[in-house]
Amino acid sequence: MPRNEIPVFTFPERHIGPDDRERLQMLQRVGFDSLGALIDAAVPPVIRTHALLSLPDARSESDALAELRRMAESNHQHVQMIGLGYYDTITPPVLRRNMLESPAWYTSYTPYQPEISQGRLEALLTFQTVVADLTGLPVAGASLLDEATAVVEAILLMRRASKGQRADAVVLDTECLPQTVAVVTGRAAAMGIEVIYADICAGLPDRDYFGVVIQNPGASGVVRDIRAACAAAQARGALVTVATDLLAATLFAPPGDLGADVAVGSAQRFGVPLFFGGPHAGFIAVREGLERLLPGRLVGVSRDRDGAAAYRLALQTREQHIRRDKATSNVCTAQALLANVAAMYAVYHGPDGLAAIATRVHGHAAAIAAGLAATGIGIVHADYFDTIVARVGHSAKKVVARAAADGINLRRVDAAHVGISCDETTTADIVARVLRAFGAQPAPSSPAPIPARLARTSTFLLHKTFHQYHSETSMLRYLRALSDKDLALDRTMIPLGSCTMKLNAAVEMEPISWPGFAGIHPFAPPEQTRGYRELITDLQNWLAEITGYDHVSLQPNAGSQGELAGLLAIRGYHASRGEPQRDICLIPQSAHGTNAASAVLAGMRVVVVATAPSGSIDIGDLTANLTAHAGRVAAIMVTYPSTHGVYETDVRQICDKVHRAGGQVYIDGANLNALVGLARPGDFGGDVSHLNLHKTFCIPHGGGGPGVGPVAVRAHLAPFLPGDPLDGAAKSPPVSAANHGSAGILPITWAYIALMGPDGLRAATENAVLSANYLARQLDPYYPVLYTGPGGLVAHECILDLRAITRATGVTAEDVAKRLIDYGFHAPTLSFPVNGTLMVEPTESENLAELDRFVDAMIAISAEIDQISSGRYELERSPLRQAPHTAEQVCADQWELPYSRRTAAYPSGAQGDKYWPPVRRIDGVYGDRNLACSCPAPEDFAADIPPNRDEVLV
Ligand SMILES: *Cc1c(COP(=O)(O)O)cnc(C)c1O
């Protein structure tokens, strides 16, 4: 190699934490002299593939970026006026740089550990407040996956609320967005819900149903007075959901004021780029009395040990991990990062700023209408917000083509109608160019007054948060102050089993904000989106090669949606073969909660398969179930490696048994970080898998989303993959509003695979397995590793069993999790999949120093546990039970605990970069009993604080 081409470091060397020297040390500790020998011992030969993946060779960072730039540039950046739920918007640069592109925000995990998540919980609570205020309903959730699936969630909520007392039917407004209709139709069919289409303003169908869905403003842009329709539906005992637009709600009477029970929609136009369809935050809000039926996550206010107000995820007992097949929904990963951007957009603009933007948008639409009218072109609806539909004889195609030639995308509604949607980026110049496409010219227009019956009269966003961060300086500091409260990957490893919190490299993140990827409307014509299509095809091919399947759909917006898509494919397949009665889904006891919830949503019945003492699937119980349900088994869902972090050796046998019984094998591939380059689920018996690109393939967790959950299938299931929501002739129903789901973040995974190449990907897996085994070996003497596979080895994660410690000393896994905060760590996964345990997954990205820092902390905590068993500390007054400790607490004038302040806050000696949690341990039960889910006034809290603070403190 010529001297000037010797690489300094390759990307895989940057991505993988340990270097050669560290690797050798770790291998020695685990008892192997090479990585190859460890992998040969750990990975069962029955699943192992030795061939190198057939993927392009690793590229350098500059080559990968150049290739991505070429693809971005082959997407056409037109002015996007197609509308239909997607509107261009201006992401304030202060939010783009300090939130969307800031690792402090995008690398954080879902806020299950509230003490280290107060910043993003406050931002999500702000999102809930924005949605609740603007929709005019009291309680909103912390984001859903997109608008179309939010409508589905609302329908299921209305159905739960009606407790099965009404016919299993729902009415869908003819003004609903086409993609919403497509998604609802498919999902309703899977669950046996009848969908009745009706023009709700022409009168409701005269029969029984549990709910009505209205879109207002409608797909045509029309804004209607829906009070009578709401009242009529409710008089019949049905509930009403209104799909709506948050910007319109600043000027027009919102759903809550008009009588709706539920409001849903997308918060995209609050500063989140079009991204060719996603990721965007869907939202849902409900009237009082329905909050306990809400799907997805809900941030609530509770209090900490000292009585201070603190945020947390509320009603966690409803979480799918616990409720499983009785869960309110299968949504797990949602759209936290995008919800946070939308929330801060509202904070930055404030209520007056939002109303000003809305007024401008409305004014531009009115100016277009006036210009058209002056040329004799009529519009279909007199009452509109941002969208008008022009009547153009038979020249719709010609008008749309003329606009496109001028770089503007309009919507061809049909041969005679053209839709025009204005947004925050519309200018007078764009108005003039749009008019030119119609052969019209700007005409004098006065801002169209909004009829009194349609206008908003209620106030919104009164909380001070929406009034104090309007300068860039104050916003910058607010974002920094919030993120400083949190622990994300930019400060510490996050050893979360099942979640794969690995490096999200800057080079992978960079392209997503490029306008060539960010500014593309999902319904832009195909000739404008060649770059995206190329990227998507590459990824589909690469992921098919990595998994050993034949076809991949990138449509699902999260793992849960991939599961649903895969199970729907299985149902479609059985039905096509005349076996629609196959509706039983076998799910092992240890499965992730989303599995069971997804099976129910696919219209299946869940039968649980027992776990053997080894942690593997109990083959005897499996056989018994296959016999008991002969002819009815649709599928088994197995996670591989198991949720116990073990490579099960009998997976092929399990697949064969299920296949012989006529069932399909669904392999949950969320744990693919233990397989990439070593084994392929499509080769060892799977018919279908979903992967989580936000775990194995470097899309960051964003504090609880976005995600991408591709579904990969063998050829016989390919015809049943999700269809295009805009393709009326699609064979299978879509599971997302946009054909390619969260397309805007696919460049991240494309970059990761391109940069790693086949050798790098395999090396990442091997190192993930090495790191997990290193931790298991180091920690087992202190916290026994619950399950191991071949050779006493684990796969990419391990479960530390604290149950014996809890029995002997009372110290719980939660105590250890909270004490880790004092040491500066995010806790491992708590009590999943086994209660009373911690599941640790280090990933390949952590170097030996960080792994050892974690080991040292865990060993030091073990010594603290010993001091409880030796009687030195009483449990309640021990550093473990009192953890975490705040700066305020250790600086207080009084200190009455039996250990020193130094032990409290600097337990492992001096740390220069000490993390201080902003609150003490949070009382979850209190928060659920006193549900408060929007920004509270501080006074609302004072009354609830127990009068004697000291009593609580010690
Ligand atoms: C994370 C995970 C899921 C769910 O994925 P989401 O993207 O959160 O919906 C499903 N199964 C397993 C095993 C997982 O670890």
XYZ file of N, CA, C and O in Angstrom, residues 313-455:
572
model
N -43.019 8.398 33.821
C -44.034 7.782 32.964
C -45.135 7.278 33.886
O -44.869 6.557 34.844
N -46.357 7.691 33.595
C -47.478 7.359 34.470
C -48.091 6.025 34.058
O -47.881 5.550 32.944
N -48.834 5.461 34.969
C -49.624 4.255 34.695
C -48.772 3.171 34.059
O -49.173 2.537 33.102
N -47.553 2.975 34.594
C -46.672 1.999 33.969
C -47.205 0.582 34.084
O -46.810 -0.294 33.323
N -48.073 0.367 35.046
C -48.607 -0.991 35.190
C -49.432 -1.379 33.968
O -49.680 -2.542 33.725
N -49.873 -0.365 33.201
C -50.591 -0.715 31.990
C -49.645 -1.089 30.873
O -50.065 -1.473 29.814
N -48.371 -0.821 31.107
C -47.379 -1.070 30.063
C -47.518 -2.474 29.510
O -47.796 -3.427 30.238
N -47.231 -2.572 28.248
C -47.398 -3.868 27.604
C -46.539 -4.947 28.234
O -46.869 -6.116 28.189
N -45.438 -4.568 28.869
C -44.576 -5.573 29.483
C -45.321 -6.350 30.546
O -44.983 -7.469 30.872
N -46.326 -5.735 31.108
C -47.034 -6.395 32.188
C -48.391 -6.910 31.708
O -48.765 -8.033 31.954
N -49.060 -6.085 30.947
C -50.415 -6.468 30.539
C -50.404 -7.444 29.359
O -51.358 -8.148 29.121
N -49.336 -7.425 28.579
C -49.191 -8.324 27.448
C -50.423 -8.338 26.552
O -50.766 -7.315 25.984
N -51.112 -9.490 26.468
C -52.207 -9.528 25.493
C -53.410 -8.685 25.926
O -54.340 -8.496 25.154
N -53.396 -8.158 27.152
C -54.490 -7.265 27.555
C -54.048 -5.804 27.519
O -54.740 -4.914 28.007
N -52.908 -5.548 26.919
C -52.382 -4.181 26.872
C -53.309 -3.269 26.080
O -54.082 -3.730 25.238
N -53.227 -1.953 26.350
C -54.065 -1.017 25.614
C -53.598 -0.880 24.170
O -54.348 -0.405 23.329
N -52.363 -1.272 23.893
C -51.818 -1.105 22.550
C -50.490 -1.847 22.505
O -49.969 -2.240 23.539
N -49.938 -2.025 21.293
C -48.611 -2.642 21.224
C -47.510 -1.590 21.101
O -46.343 -1.950 20.977
N -47.868 -0.319 21.137
C -46.856 0.717 20.940
C -45.863 0.731 22.094
O -46.249 0.805 23.254
N -44.589 0.618 21.759
C -43.518 0.637 22.763
C -42.637 1.821 22.380
O -42.858 2.936 22.845
N -41.692 1.646 21.459
C -40.975 2.792 20.902
C -41.993 3.682 20.185
O -42.779 3.192 19.385
N -41.968 4.990 20.481
C -42.886 5.913 19.813
C -42.051 6.979 19.095
O -41.134 6.624 18.359
N -42.350 8.254 19.300
C -41.652 9.302 18.540
C -41.191 10.400 19.482
O -41.399 11.589 19.224
N -40.502 10.017 20.560
C -40.158 10.994 21.601
C -39.360 12.183 21.058
O -39.694 13.341 21.343
N -38.322 11.932 20.281
C -37.462 13.036 19.827
C -38.263 14.033 19.002
O -38.110 15.248 19.145
N -39.126 13.515 18.129
C -39.912 14.408 17.266
C -40.988 15.124 18.066
O -41.304 16.297 17.794
N -41.536 14.457 19.073
C -42.489 15.119 19.958
C -41.792 16.249 20.708
O -42.354 17.339 20.886
N -40.553 16.011 21.110
C -39.817 17.049 21.827
C -39.525 18.251 20.920
O -39.613 19.402 21.362
N -39.198 17.978 19.664
C -38.979 19.089 18.730
C -40.275 19.896 18.573
O -40.273 21.129 18.640
N -41.396 19.185 18.404
C -42.681 19.881 18.236
C -43.007 20.705 19.482
O -43.481 21.848 19.379
N -42.735 20.131 20.645
C -43.019 20.847 21.896
C -42.197 22.135 21.959
O -42.718 23.211 22.278
N -40.904 22.023 21.632
C -40.041 23.200 21.740
C -40.339 24.233 20.647
O -40.114 25.425 20.830
N -40.849 23.770 19.523
C -41.309 24.686 18.484
C -42.431 25.565 19.060
O -42.453 26.784 18.888
N -43.341 24.926 19.784
C -44.444 25.684 20.401
C -43.920 26.593 21.503
O -44.377 27.728 21.665
N -42.931 26.121 22.254
C -42.353 26.942 23.318
C -41.664 28.166 22.706
O -41.795 29.286 23.200
N -40.940 27.945 21.617
C -40.152 29.014 20.994
C -41.057 30.088 20.391
O -40.777 31.278 20.479
N -42.152 29.640 19.758
C -43.052 30.606 19.123
C -44.089 31.162 20.089
O -44.565 32.282 19.907
N -44.467 30.363 21.078
C -45.505 30.818 22.003
C -46.851 30.863 21.315
O -46.944 30.735 20.081
N -47.922 31.055 22.080
C -49.259 31.030 21.479
C -49.446 32.112 20.414
O -50.046 31.867 19.367
N -48.898 33.305 20.647
C -49.086 34.380 19.667
C -48.305 34.102 18.390
O -48.785 34.348 17.281
N -47.109 33.581 18.558
C -46.289 33.256 17.388
C -46.950 32.178 16.547
O -46.984 32.260 15.312
N -47.499 31.152 17.208
C -48.172 30.086 16.457
C -49.382 30.645 15.712
O -49.610 30.323 14.537
N -50.141 31.481 16.404
C -51.327 32.052 15.757
C -50.908 32.944 14.587
O -51.583 32.976 13.546
N -49.771 33.628 14.733
C -49.294 34.479 13.635
C -48.902 33.618 12.426
O -49.207 33.964 11.282
N -48.231 32.510 12.694
C -47.867 31.616 11.586
C -49.135 31.105 10.908
O -49.260 31.104 9.676
N -50.104 30.678 11.725
C -51.352 30.141 11.169
C -52.071 31.200 10.345
O -52.604 30.919 9.264
N -52.073 32.429 10.836
C -52.762 33.510 10.124
C -52.096 33.758 8.770
O -52.769 33.967 7.752
N -50.771 33.699 8.772
C -50.046 33.911 7.516
C -50.360 32.792 6.516
O -50.617 33.034 5.339
N -50.352 31.549 7.027
C -50.657 30.401 6.165
C -52.059 30.558 5.578
O -52.283 30.399 4.368
N -53.007 30.894 6.438
C -54.390 31.078 6.009
C -54.485 32.218 4.996
O -55.187 32.107 3.975
N -53.733 33.278 5.257
C -53.745 34.431 4.340
C -53.220 34.063 2.955
O -53.770 34.502 1.936
N -52.162 33.240 2.906
C -51.645 32.819 1.598
C -52.667 31.969 0.854
O -52.837 32.114 -0.361
N -53.355 31.089 1.579
C -54.393 30.280 0.923
C -55.488 31.196 0.377
O -55.972 31.016 -0.746
N -55.837 32.208 1.168
C -56.879 33.155 0.723
C -56.411 33.936 -0.502
O -57.195 34.206 -1.421
N -55.125 34.279 -0.528
C -54.598 35.032 -1.672
C -54.658 34.181 -2.945
O -54.967 34.681 -4.025
N -54.371 32.893 -2.805
C -54.469 32.018 -3.980
C -55.931 31.927 -4.433
O -56.235 32.035 -5.627
N -56.840 31.764 -3.449
C -58.263 31.678 -3.796
C -58.718 32.941 -4.523
O -59.445 32.871 -5.529
N -58.247 34.097 -4.044
C -58.667 35.369 -4.664
C -58.127 35.477 -6.088
O -58.842 35.888 -7.010
N -56.876 35.095 -6.258
C -56.280 35.150 -7.596
C -57.013 34.223 -8.557
O -57.265 34.579 -9.720
N -57.359 33.024 -8.071
C -58.094 32.080 -8.914
C -59.465 32.655 -9.271
O -59.892 32.613 -10.434
N -60.141 33.221 -8.262
C -61.491 33.742 -8.486
C -61.469 34.845 -9.536
O -62.348 34.911 -10.410
N -60.418 35.685 -9.477
C -60.327 36.803 -10.424
C -60.210 36.304 -11.866
O -60.527 37.013 -12.813
N -59.719 35.052 -12.026
C -59.602 34.489 -13.372
C -60.785 33.589 -13.678
O -60.797 32.876 -14.679
N -61.716 33.522 -12.756
C -62.911 32.717 -13.004
C -62.768 31.266 -12.595
O -63.562 30.418 -12.990
N -61.720 30.959 -11.806
C -61.573 29.578 -11.333
C -62.173 29.475 -9.932
O -61.754 30.197 -9.017
N -63.111 28.615 -9.776
C -63.798 28.487 -8.491
C -63.078 27.517 -7.574
O -62.288 26.679 -8.016
N -63.355 27.619 -6.275
C -62.824 26.629 -5.343
C -63.999 25.892 -4.699
O -65.113 26.405 -4.632
N -63.717 24.670 -4.259
C -64.795 23.769 -3.841
C -65.385 24.163 -2.489
O -66.585 24.087 -2.285
N -64.528 24.589 -1.541
C -65.036 24.890 -0.201
C -64.754 26.335 0.160
O -63.649 26.821 -0.048
N -65.722 26.969 0.737
C -65.546 28.362 1.136
C -64.801 28.457 2.461
O -64.099 29.433 2.720
N -64.969 27.449 3.321
C -64.326 27.493 4.636
C -63.116 26.573 4.652
O -63.251 25.353 4.519
N -61.952 27.165 4.783
C -60.722 26.379 4.736
C -59.703 27.020 5.658
O -59.845 28.183 6.054
N -58.657 26.253 5.973
C -57.531 26.826 6.716
C -56.354 27.066 5.762
O -56.075 28.182 5.376
N -55.703 25.967 5.349
C -54.494 26.122 4.537
C -54.631 25.511 3.151
O -53.738 25.652 2.327
N -55.698 24.741 2.939
C -55.815 23.950 1.710
C -57.075 24.336 0.960
O -58.160 24.366 1.544
N -56.919 24.606 -0.334
C -58.091 24.825 -1.177
C -58.049 23.838 -2.337
O -56.975 23.340 -2.697
N -59.216 23.555 -2.868
C -59.296 22.682 -4.036
C -59.922 23.496 -5.165
O -61.028 24.018 -5.022
N -59.177 23.614 -6.255
C -59.639 24.433 -7.380
C -60.325 23.553 -8.419
O -59.886 22.433 -8.689
N -61.403 24.097 -9.009
C -62.094 23.403 -10.107
C -61.474 23.855 -11.419
O -61.500 25.044 -11.736
N -60.940 22.907 -12.174
C -60.177 23.312 -13.361
C -60.646 22.627 -14.634
O -59.848 22.339 -15.534
N -61.938 22.343 -14.720
C -62.428 21.667 -15.924
C -61.772 20.310 -16.047
O -61.852 19.503 -15.136
N -61.061 20.075 -17.171
C -60.376 18.790 -17.287
C -58.870 18.967 -17.313
O -58.146 18.118 -17.800
N -58.414 20.102 -16.792
C -56.988 20.392 -16.984
C -56.142 20.187 -15.732
O -55.071 20.761 -15.620
N -56.606 19.342 -14.808
C -55.839 19.145 -13.577
C -54.423 18.673 -13.878
O -53.441 19.169 -13.318
N -54.324 17.717 -14.791
C -53.013 17.150 -15.103
C -52.066 18.237 -15.624
O -50.908 18.307 -15.234
N -52.639 19.081 -16.493
C -51.831 20.132 -17.123
C -51.355 21.152 -16.074
O -50.197 21.551 -16.044
N -52.277 21.537 -15.175
C -51.923 22.531 -14.152
C -50.830 21.973 -13.236
O -49.830 22.643 -12.942
N -51.012 20.718 -12.831
C -50.037 20.110 -11.920
C -48.676 20.016 -12.619
O -47.632 20.283 -12.012
N -48.691 19.670 -13.900
C -47.436 19.546 -14.643
C -46.760 20.910 -14.793
O -45.541 21.031 -14.655
N -47.577 21.947 -15.051
C -46.995 23.295 -15.192
C -46.352 23.739 -13.884
O -45.258 24.309 -13.864
N -47.032 23.456 -12.785
C -46.475 23.821 -11.476
C -45.184 23.037 -11.229
O -44.177 23.601 -10.775
N -45.207 21.745 -11.565
C -44.015 20.915 -11.323
C -42.834 21.426 -12.130
O -41.692 21.448 -11.657
N -43.124 21.885 -13.351
C -42.048 22.412 -14.187
C -41.441 23.653 -13.555
O -40.271 23.980 -13.793
N -42.217 24.332 -12.739
C -41.721 25.515 -12.023
C -41.234 25.142 -10.616
O -41.038 26.005 -9.762
N -41.110 23.825 -10.355
C -40.565 23.402 -9.058
C -41.564 23.393 -7.920
O -41.195 23.476 -6.750
N -42.851 23.293 -8.240
C -43.877 23.286 -7.190
C -44.728 22.023 -7.316
O -45.227 21.716 -8.404
N -44.902 21.297 -6.222
C -45.770 20.114 -6.228
C -47.160 20.473 -5.724
O -47.328 20.852 -4.565
N -48.146 20.360 -6.622
C -49.543 20.506 -6.216
C -50.157 19.119 -6.204
O -49.538 18.145 -6.638
N -51.397 19.018 -5.730
C -52.045 17.711 -5.676
C -53.108 17.594 -6.756
O -54.019 18.419 -6.830
N -52.991 16.561 -7.586
C -54.022 16.276 -8.571
C -55.065 15.427 -7.867
O -54.852 14.258 -7.587
N -56.196 16.049 -7.515
C -57.234 15.331 -6.771
C -57.925 14.344 -7.710
O -58.083 13.173 -7.403
N -58.372 14.837 -8.864
C -58.884 13.991 -9.941
C -58.727 14.804 -11.226
O -58.084 15.859 -11.214
N -59.328 14.346 -12.306
C -59.094 15.007 -13.597
C -59.492 16.480 -13.580
O -58.953 17.287 -14.342
N -60.410 16.829 -12.689
C -60.971 18.181 -12.742
C -60.635 19.040 -11.523
O -61.093 20.175 -11.428
N -59.891 18.511 -10.584
C -59.625 19.271 -9.351
C -58.153 19.227 -8.964
O -57.510 18.184 -9.055
N -57.655 20.384 -8.508
C -56.270 20.483 -8.043
C -56.272 21.016 -6.611
O -56.928 22.019 -6.313
N -55.534 20.328 -5.734
C -55.423 20.767 -4.343
C -54.140 21.553 -4.137
O -53.095 21.239 -4.716
N -54.248 22.600 -3.314
C -53.086 23.453 -3.017
C -53.045 23.629 -1.507
O -53.997 24.128 -0.912
N -51.937 23.216 -0.883
C -51.805 23.369 0.569
C -50.679 24.336 0.884
O -49.538 24.123 0.480
N -51.013 25.403 1.620
C -49.989 26.360 2.039
C -49.414 25.930 3.385
O -50.025 25.159 4.122
N -48.232 26.435 3.675
C -47.616 26.105 4.955
C -46.728 27.254 5.387
O -46.692 28.315 4.728
N -45.989 27.017 6.470
C -45.148 28.060 7.051
C -44.123 28.622 6.069
O -43.690 29.765 6.194
N -43.747 27.826 5.062
C -42.696 28.279 4.149
C -43.257 29.007 2.923
O -42.501 29.498 2.096
N -44.585 29.041 2.811
C -45.187 29.700 1.644
C -44.907 31.209 1.691
O -44.978 31.817 2.755
N -44.586 31.761 0.513
C -44.308 33.202 0.430
C -45.182 33.820 -0.671
O -45.808 33.081 -1.455
N -45.181 35.141 -0.755
C -45.944 35.828 -1.797
C -45.447 35.387 -3.180
O -46.226 35.229 -4.124
N -44.139 35.177 -3.289
C -43.585 34.733 -4.561
C -44.137 33.354 -4.946
O -44.501 33.125 -6.107
N -44.219 32.463 -3.968
C -44.758 31.128 -4.268
C -46.228 31.240 -4.659
O -46.687 30.578 -5.600
N -46.965 32.116 -3.969
C -48.373 32.321 -4.318
C -48.484 32.732 -5.793
O -49.285 32.178 -6.551
N -47.621 33.672 -6.209
C -47.670 34.156 -7.598
C -47.345 33.025 -8.577
O -47.981 32.885 -9.626
N -46.357 32.188 -8.205
C -45.980 31.099 -9.120
C -47.089 30.046 -9.209
O -47.338 29.484 -10.287
N -47.732 29.769 -8.069
C -48.846 28.815 -8.092
C -49.929 29.338 -9.029
O -50.461 28.612 -9.878
N -50.256 30.630 -8.880
C -51.314 31.204 -9.713
C -50.947 31.124 -11.191
O -51.791 30.833 -12.047
N -49.671 31.343 -11.478
C -49.226 31.262 -12.867
C -49.517 29.889 -13.469
O -49.903 29.782 -14.633
N -49.342 28.851 -12.641
C -49.584 27.495 -13.154
C -51.043 27.329 -13.577
O -51.369 26.486 -14.418
N -51.939 28.125 -12.976
C -53.360 28.080 -13.340
C -53.679 29.108 -14.427
O -54.850 29.296 -14.778
N -52.662 29.847 -14.888
C -52.925 30.929 -15.835
C -53.588 32.108 -15.148
O -54.281 32.905 -15.784
N -53.404 32.220 -13.844
C -54.025 33.309 -13.082
C -52.937 34.222 -12.540
O -51.741 33.945 -12.671
N -53.385 35.327 -11.946
C -52.440 36.298 -11.403
C -52.878 36.722 -10.027
O -54.063 36.656 -9.706
N -51.925 37.205 -9.221
C -52.315 37.697 -7.904
C -53.388 38.777 -8.027
O -53.330 39.604 -8.931
N -54.360 38.716 -7.137
C -55.417 39.719 -7.106
C -55.460 40.266 -5.693
O -55.035 39.596 -4.764
N -55.946 41.475 -5.568
C -56.017 42.019 -4.200
C -56.878 41.107 -3.333
O -57.939 40.657 -3.770
N -56.391 40.774 -2.132
C -57.214 39.942 -1.251
C -57.105 40.486 0.152
O -56.043 40.901 0.586
N -58.202 40.500 0.835
C -58.142 40.872 2.243
C -58.159 39.556 3.008
O -58.774 38.597 2.547
N -57.451 39.507 4.142
C -57.432 38.262 4.907
C -58.865 37.797 5.159
O -59.673 38.546 5.698
N -59.172 36.591 4.681
C -60.532 36.094 4.803
C -60.894 35.936 6.270
O -60.176 35.275 6.998
N -61.967 36.554 6.696
C -62.355 36.390 8.091
C -62.842 34.958 8.323
O -63.405 34.336 7.421
N -62.584 34.439 9.526
C -63.064 33.099 9.857
C -64.466 33.242 10.444
O -64.663 34.020 11.385
N -65.447 32.541 9.884
C -66.820 32.663 10.401
C -66.863 32.387 11.903
O -66.153 31.495 12.386
N -67.672 33.127 12.605
C -67.701 33.055 14.066
C -67.943 31.624 14.554
O -67.333 31.169 15.516
N -68.819 30.873 13.858
C -69.138 29.533 14.359
C -67.951 28.583 14.227
O -67.905 27.537 14.850
N -66.967 28.942 13.402
C -65.796 28.081 13.218
C -64.579 28.571 13.994
O -63.593 27.849 14.145
N -64.627 29.800 14.468
C -63.421 30.399 15.053
C -63.158 29.897 16.464
O -64.077 29.550 17.206
